[in-house]
CSV table of C-alpha atoms in Angstrom, one decimal:
chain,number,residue,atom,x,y,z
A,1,UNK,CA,11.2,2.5,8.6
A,2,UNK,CA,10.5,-0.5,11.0
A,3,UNK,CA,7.4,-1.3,11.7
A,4,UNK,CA,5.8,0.0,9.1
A,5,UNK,CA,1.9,-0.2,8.3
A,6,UNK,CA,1.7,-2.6,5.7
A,7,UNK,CA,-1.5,-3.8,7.2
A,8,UNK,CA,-1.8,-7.3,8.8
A,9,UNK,CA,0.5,-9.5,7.5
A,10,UNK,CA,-1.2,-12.6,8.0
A,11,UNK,CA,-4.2,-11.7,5.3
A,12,UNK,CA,-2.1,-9.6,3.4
A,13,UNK,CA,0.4,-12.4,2.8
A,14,UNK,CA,-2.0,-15.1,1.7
A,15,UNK,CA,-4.2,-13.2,-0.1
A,16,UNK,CA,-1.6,-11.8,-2.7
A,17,UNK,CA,0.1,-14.7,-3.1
A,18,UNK,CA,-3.6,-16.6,-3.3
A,19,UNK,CA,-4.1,-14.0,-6.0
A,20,UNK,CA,-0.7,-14.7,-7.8
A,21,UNK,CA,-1.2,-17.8,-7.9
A,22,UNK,CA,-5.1,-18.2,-8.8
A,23,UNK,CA,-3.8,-16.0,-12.0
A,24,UNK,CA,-1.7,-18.3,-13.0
A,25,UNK,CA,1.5,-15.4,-12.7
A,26,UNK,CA,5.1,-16.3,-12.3
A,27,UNK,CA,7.1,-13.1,-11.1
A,28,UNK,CA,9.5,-12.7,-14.1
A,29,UNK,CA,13.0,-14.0,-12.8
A,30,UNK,CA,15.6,-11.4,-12.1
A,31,UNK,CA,19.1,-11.2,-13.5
A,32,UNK,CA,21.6,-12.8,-11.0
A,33,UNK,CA,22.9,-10.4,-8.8
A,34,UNK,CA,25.5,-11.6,-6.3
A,35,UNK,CA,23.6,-10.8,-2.7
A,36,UNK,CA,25.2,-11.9,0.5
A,37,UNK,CA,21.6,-12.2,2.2
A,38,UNK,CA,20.6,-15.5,3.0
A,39,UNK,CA,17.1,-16.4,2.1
A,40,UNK,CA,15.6,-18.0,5.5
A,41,UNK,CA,13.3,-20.4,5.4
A,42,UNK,CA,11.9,-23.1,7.9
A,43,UNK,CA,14.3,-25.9,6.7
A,44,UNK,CA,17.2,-23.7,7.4
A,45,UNK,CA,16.2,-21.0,9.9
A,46,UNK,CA,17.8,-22.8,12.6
A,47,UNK,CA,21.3,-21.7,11.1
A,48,UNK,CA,20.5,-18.6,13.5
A,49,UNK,CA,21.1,-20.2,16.3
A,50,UNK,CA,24.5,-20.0,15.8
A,51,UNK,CA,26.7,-17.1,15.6
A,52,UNK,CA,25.7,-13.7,15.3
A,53,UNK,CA,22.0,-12.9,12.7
A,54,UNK,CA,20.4,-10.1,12.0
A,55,UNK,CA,16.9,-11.5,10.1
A,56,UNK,CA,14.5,-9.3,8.2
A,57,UNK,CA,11.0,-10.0,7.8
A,58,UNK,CA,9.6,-8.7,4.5
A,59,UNK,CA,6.8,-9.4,1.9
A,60,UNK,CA,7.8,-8.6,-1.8
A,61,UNK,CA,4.4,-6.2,-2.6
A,62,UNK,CA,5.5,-4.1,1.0
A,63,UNK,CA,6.3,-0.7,0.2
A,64,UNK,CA,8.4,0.0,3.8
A,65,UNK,CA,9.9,-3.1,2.9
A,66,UNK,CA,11.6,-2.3,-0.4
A,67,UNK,CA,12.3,1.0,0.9
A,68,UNK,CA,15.0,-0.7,3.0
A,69,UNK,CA,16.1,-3.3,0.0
A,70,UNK,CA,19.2,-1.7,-0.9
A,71,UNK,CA,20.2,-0.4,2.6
A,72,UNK,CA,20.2,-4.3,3.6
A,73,UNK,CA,22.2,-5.6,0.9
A,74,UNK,CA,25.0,-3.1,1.5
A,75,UNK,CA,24.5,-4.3,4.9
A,76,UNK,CA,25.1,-8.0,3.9
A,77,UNK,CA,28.0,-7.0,1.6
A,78,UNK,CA,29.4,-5.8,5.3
A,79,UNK,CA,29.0,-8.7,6.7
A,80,UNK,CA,32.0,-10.2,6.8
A,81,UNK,CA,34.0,-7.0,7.8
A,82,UNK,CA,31.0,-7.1,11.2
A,83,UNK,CA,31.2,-11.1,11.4
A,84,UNK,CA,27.7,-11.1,11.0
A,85,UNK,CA,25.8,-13.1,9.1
A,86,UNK,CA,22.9,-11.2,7.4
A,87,UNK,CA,19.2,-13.3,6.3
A,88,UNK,CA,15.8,-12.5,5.4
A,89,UNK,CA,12.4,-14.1,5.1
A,90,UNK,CA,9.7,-13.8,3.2
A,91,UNK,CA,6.2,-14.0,4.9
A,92,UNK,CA,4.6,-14.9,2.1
A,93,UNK,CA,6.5,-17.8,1.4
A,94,UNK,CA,6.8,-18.7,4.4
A,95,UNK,CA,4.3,-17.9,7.3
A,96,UNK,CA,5.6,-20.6,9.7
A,97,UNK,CA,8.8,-18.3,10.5
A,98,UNK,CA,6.7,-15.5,10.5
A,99,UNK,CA,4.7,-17.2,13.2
A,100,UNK,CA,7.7,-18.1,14.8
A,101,UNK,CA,8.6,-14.5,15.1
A,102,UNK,CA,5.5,-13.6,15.7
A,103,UNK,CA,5.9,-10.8,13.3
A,104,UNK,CA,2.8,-8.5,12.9
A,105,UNK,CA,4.0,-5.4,10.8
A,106,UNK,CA,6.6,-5.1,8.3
A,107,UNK,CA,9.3,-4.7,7.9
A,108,UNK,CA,10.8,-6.5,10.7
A,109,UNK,CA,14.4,-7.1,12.1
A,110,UNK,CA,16.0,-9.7,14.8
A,111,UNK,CA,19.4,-10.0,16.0
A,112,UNK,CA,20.4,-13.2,17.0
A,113,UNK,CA,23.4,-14.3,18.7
A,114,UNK,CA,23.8,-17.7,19.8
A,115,UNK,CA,20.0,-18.6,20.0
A,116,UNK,CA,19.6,-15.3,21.8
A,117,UNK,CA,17.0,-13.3,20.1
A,118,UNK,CA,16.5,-9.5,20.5
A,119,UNK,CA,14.1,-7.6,18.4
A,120,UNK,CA,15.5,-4.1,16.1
A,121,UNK,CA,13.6,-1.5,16.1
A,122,UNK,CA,16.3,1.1,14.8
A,123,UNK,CA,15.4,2.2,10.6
A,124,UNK,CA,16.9,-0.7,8.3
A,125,UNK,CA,19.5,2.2,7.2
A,126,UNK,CA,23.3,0.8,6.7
A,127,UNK,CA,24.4,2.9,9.3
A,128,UNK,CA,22.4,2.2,11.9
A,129,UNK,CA,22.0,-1.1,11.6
A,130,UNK,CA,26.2,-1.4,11.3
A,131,UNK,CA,26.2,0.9,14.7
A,132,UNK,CA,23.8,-1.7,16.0
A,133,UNK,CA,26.5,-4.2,15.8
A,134,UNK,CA,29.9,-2.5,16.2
A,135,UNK,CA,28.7,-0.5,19.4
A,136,UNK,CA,27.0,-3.7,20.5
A,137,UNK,CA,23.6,-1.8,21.0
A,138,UNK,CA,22.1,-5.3,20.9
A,139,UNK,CA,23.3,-5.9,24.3
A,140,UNK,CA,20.7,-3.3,26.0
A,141,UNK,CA,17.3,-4.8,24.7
A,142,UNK,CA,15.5,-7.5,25.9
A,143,UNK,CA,16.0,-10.5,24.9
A,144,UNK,CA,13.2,-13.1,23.7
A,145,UNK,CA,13.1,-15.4,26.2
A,146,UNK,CA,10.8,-17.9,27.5
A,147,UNK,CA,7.3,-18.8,25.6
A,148,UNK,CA,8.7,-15.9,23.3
A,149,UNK,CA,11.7,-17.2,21.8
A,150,UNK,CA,11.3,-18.1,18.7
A,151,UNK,CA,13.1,-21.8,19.3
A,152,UNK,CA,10.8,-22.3,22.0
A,153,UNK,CA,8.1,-25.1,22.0
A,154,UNK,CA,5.3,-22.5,22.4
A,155,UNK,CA,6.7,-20.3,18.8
A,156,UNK,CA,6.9,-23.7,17.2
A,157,UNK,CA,3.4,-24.1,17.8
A,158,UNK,CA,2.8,-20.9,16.6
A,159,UNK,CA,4.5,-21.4,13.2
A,160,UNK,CA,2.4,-24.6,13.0
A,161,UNK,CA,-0.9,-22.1,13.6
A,162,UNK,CA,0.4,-19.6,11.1
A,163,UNK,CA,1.8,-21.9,8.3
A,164,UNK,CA,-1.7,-24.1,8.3
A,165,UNK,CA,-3.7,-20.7,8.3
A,166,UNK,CA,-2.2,-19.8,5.0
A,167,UNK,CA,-3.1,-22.9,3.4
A,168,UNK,CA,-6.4,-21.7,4.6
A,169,UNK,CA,-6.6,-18.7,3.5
A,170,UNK,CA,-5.3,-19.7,-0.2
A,171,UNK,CA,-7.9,-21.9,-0.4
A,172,UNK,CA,-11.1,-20.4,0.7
A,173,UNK,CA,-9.7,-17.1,-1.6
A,174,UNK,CA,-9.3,-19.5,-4.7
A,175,UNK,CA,-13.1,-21.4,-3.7
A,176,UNK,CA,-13.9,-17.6,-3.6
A,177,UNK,CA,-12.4,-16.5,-7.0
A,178,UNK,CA,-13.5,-19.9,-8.8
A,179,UNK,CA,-17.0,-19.1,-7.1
A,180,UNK,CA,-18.0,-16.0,-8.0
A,181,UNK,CA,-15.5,-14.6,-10.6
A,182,UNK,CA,-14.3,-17.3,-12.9
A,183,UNK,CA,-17.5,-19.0,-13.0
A,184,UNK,CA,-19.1,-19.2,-16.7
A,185,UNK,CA,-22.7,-17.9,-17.4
């Protein structure tokens, strides 16, 4: 289920939430459930660099995304038992991190251990992500390292690039919409 093709997540992103919000729609809130998955954002993210993360990258209207919903709750409801803490973002709130991350399809998962980052590729299913951990599997990828980590100068840039394109692309979609759709004959 990683990776999946929910087409390029930079226009995707904006122009759905662009859309939302040119509509005037407010998602209806849910009830409260208690979730032990930290919402990420970029006044917190750096929380990662502590300890041991495992982030996903999602957008809300993703189908590959909510396939793996549940799978990464129980996961976070583990978390304690794996002394893992267990986040996510989402790329259309926030395109900075998603820039940061330089994430491209979705879903998307990172382990993080002390500022080390590592990218997951396994399927966002319990199992395999709680194998990930226990057997330490994290310890044979690659790390991020250099212009690619995500706390390097480089990625910060990035998530400047990616956070201002948004705004752009909200607004040319809502001089689009008020242009030729709303527009009164």
């Amino acid at each position: 289920m990683t990776g999946g093709f929910c087409v390029p997540v930079f226009l995707a992103a904006w122009l759905a939430a662009a859309a939302a919000e040119a509509e005037g729609l407010e998602q209806a809130a849910l009830p409260a459930e208690e979730s032990r998955v930290q919402p990420m954002t970029a006044s917190n993210w750096t929380l990662v660099m502590e300890g041991e993360w495992m982030l996903k990258f999602y957008a809300p209207w993703c189908p590959s995304c909510q396939q793996t919903d549940s799978e990464w709750e129980t996961f976070a409801k583990n978390g304690e038992t794996l002394q893992i803490s267990v986040g996510k973002v989402d790329v259309i709130q926030e395109p900075g991190l998603s820039g940061r991350f330089f994430v491209t399809t979705l879903p998307a998962f990172f382990h993080a251990k002390d500022g080390i980052f590592r990218r997951y590729r396994g399927p966002g299913i319990y199992e395999d992500l709680q194998n990930y951990i226990l057997e330490k599997k994290w310890q044979s990828v690659e790390p991020l390292t250099g212009w690619k980590s995500p706390a390097s100068l480089t990625m910060s840039g990035m998530a400047g690039l990616f956070s201002i394109s948004g705004k752009i692309w909200v607004s040319t979609f809502k001089l689009y919409l008020n242009i030729h759709i709303f527009k009164e004959y």
